[in-house]
């Protein structure tokens, strides 16, 4: 994180992870209430850290007027997240595609088909 007072202050990683964990628990509860078996879908959900990275990425896209980033901009944004929050580095690289097992990601499922 930066000490520049002109930049908006980011939430701590612990808070971001707690919010992501809450969101995932809501998703799990909704799917269970719909009658799905957790054994069938838990592997399909992102990890807490992946959800944090996706949330930060969505905030970045929103701050850019909702424009979908180019591949190079997306890489730079995600890489900056890994530099800003080192514990998220592994999740960032998974989302960048270096680890191909992201079954919950629709774009990966489409590529695999």
Short mmCIF file of C-alpha atoms in Angstrom, two decimals:
data_model
loop_
_atom_site.label_atom_id
_atom_site.label_comp_id
_atom_site.label_asym_id
_atom_site.label_seq_id
_atom_site.Cartn_x
_atom_site.Cartn_y
_atom_site.Cartn_z
CA UNK A 1 0.00 0.00 0.00
CA UNK A 2 1.07 3.56 -0.46
CA UNK A 3 1.49 6.48 1.93
CA UNK A 4 0.43 9.05 -0.68
CA UNK A 5 -2.43 11.03 0.95
CA UNK A 6 -3.91 11.99 -2.45
CA UNK A 7 -4.72 8.35 -3.25
CA UNK A 8 -7.80 6.65 -1.75
CA UNK A 9 -6.96 4.42 1.18
CA UNK A 10 -7.45 0.69 0.49
CA UNK A 11 -8.94 -1.74 2.96
CA UNK A 12 -6.62 -4.10 4.75
CA UNK A 13 -6.10 -7.54 3.29
CA UNK A 14 -7.70 -9.05 6.40
CA UNK A 15 -10.87 -7.02 5.81
CA UNK A 16 -10.93 -7.87 2.10
CA UNK A 17 -10.55 -11.56 2.92
CA UNK A 18 -13.29 -11.40 5.58
CA UNK A 19 -15.69 -9.78 3.10
CA UNK A 20 -14.83 -12.37 0.44
CA UNK A 21 -15.33 -15.22 2.92
CA UNK A 22 -18.74 -13.79 3.83
CA UNK A 23 -19.69 -13.58 0.15
CA UNK A 24 -18.59 -17.16 -0.49
CA UNK A 25 -20.57 -18.41 2.51
CA UNK A 26 -23.68 -16.69 1.12
CA UNK A 27 -23.11 -18.33 -2.28
CA UNK A 28 -22.69 -21.73 -0.66
CA UNK A 29 -25.84 -21.28 1.43
CA UNK A 30 -27.87 -20.19 -1.60
CA UNK A 31 -26.78 -23.21 -3.62
CA UNK A 32 -27.49 -25.58 -0.74
CA UNK A 33 -30.96 -24.06 -0.31
CA UNK A 34 -31.55 -24.68 -4.02
CA UNK A 35 -30.89 -28.36 -3.36
CA UNK A 36 -27.36 -28.64 -4.76
CA UNK A 37 -24.93 -31.00 -3.12
CA UNK A 38 -21.82 -29.18 -1.81
CA UNK A 39 -19.66 -32.08 -3.01
CA UNK A 40 -20.76 -31.19 -6.54
CA UNK A 41 -20.01 -27.46 -6.52
CA UNK A 42 -17.43 -26.54 -3.86
CA UNK A 43 -14.55 -27.20 -6.26
CA UNK A 44 -16.18 -24.88 -8.77
CA UNK A 45 -16.09 -21.83 -6.47
CA UNK A 46 -13.15 -19.43 -6.36
CA UNK A 47 -10.95 -19.37 -3.28
CA UNK A 48 -11.23 -16.46 -0.85
CA UNK A 49 -8.05 -14.92 -2.25
CA UNK A 50 -9.24 -15.36 -5.84
CA UNK A 51 -12.49 -13.62 -4.93
CA UNK A 52 -10.52 -10.77 -3.34
CA UNK A 53 -8.49 -10.37 -6.54
CA UNK A 54 -11.63 -10.48 -8.69
CA UNK A 55 -13.29 -7.86 -6.47
CA UNK A 56 -10.27 -5.54 -6.65
CA UNK A 57 -10.18 -6.06 -10.42
CA UNK A 58 -13.89 -5.20 -10.68
CA UNK A 59 -13.28 -2.02 -8.67
CA UNK A 60 -10.46 -1.10 -11.04
CA UNK A 61 -12.70 -1.65 -14.07
CA UNK A 62 -15.45 0.46 -12.49
CA UNK A 63 -12.98 3.27 -11.78
CA UNK A 64 -12.02 3.21 -15.47
CA UNK A 65 -15.59 3.89 -16.54
CA UNK A 66 -16.52 0.23 -16.83
CA UNK A 67 -14.27 -0.35 -19.83
CA UNK A 68 -13.14 -3.94 -20.15
CA UNK A 69 -9.35 -3.95 -19.88
CA UNK A 70 -7.11 -5.14 -22.67
CA UNK A 71 -5.04 -8.23 -21.98
CA UNK A 72 -1.94 -6.14 -21.28
CA UNK A 73 -3.79 -3.74 -18.97
CA UNK A 74 -5.40 -6.66 -17.16
CA UNK A 75 -1.94 -8.17 -16.66
CA UNK A 76 -0.57 -4.89 -15.29
CA UNK A 77 -3.53 -4.40 -12.94
CA UNK A 78 -3.31 -7.94 -11.57
CA UNK A 79 0.47 -7.74 -11.26
CA UNK A 80 0.11 -4.48 -9.33
CA UNK A 81 -2.30 -6.24 -6.95
CA UNK A 82 0.32 -8.91 -6.31
CA UNK A 83 2.87 -6.20 -5.54
CA UNK A 84 0.45 -4.29 -3.33
CA UNK A 85 -0.78 -7.41 -1.49
CA UNK A 86 2.03 -10.02 -1.63
CA UNK A 87 -0.07 -12.76 0.04
CA UNK A 88 -2.41 -12.59 -3.01
CA UNK A 89 0.40 -13.36 -5.47
CA UNK A 90 -0.53 -17.01 -5.89
CA UNK A 91 -4.19 -16.16 -6.55
CA UNK A 92 -3.15 -13.47 -9.05
CA UNK A 93 -1.02 -15.93 -11.01
CA UNK A 94 -3.82 -18.51 -10.98
CA UNK A 95 -6.17 -15.90 -12.43
CA UNK A 96 -3.60 -14.90 -15.02
CA UNK A 97 -3.72 -18.45 -16.31
CA UNK A 98 -0.48 -19.97 -15.13
CA UNK A 99 -2.52 -22.58 -13.28
CA UNK A 100 -5.19 -23.95 -15.64
CA UNK A 101 -7.51 -25.54 -13.06
CA UNK A 102 -10.12 -22.84 -12.55
CA UNK A 103 -13.30 -24.79 -13.20
CA UNK A 104 -15.52 -22.06 -11.69
CA UNK A 105 -14.30 -19.54 -14.29
CA UNK A 106 -16.67 -19.52 -17.26
CA UNK A 107 -13.95 -18.37 -19.67
CA UNK A 108 -11.80 -21.36 -18.74
CA UNK A 109 -14.74 -23.76 -19.13
CA UNK A 110 -15.44 -22.29 -22.58
CA UNK A 111 -11.80 -22.72 -23.63
CA UNK A 112 -11.76 -26.31 -22.43
CA UNK A 113 -14.87 -27.22 -24.42
#
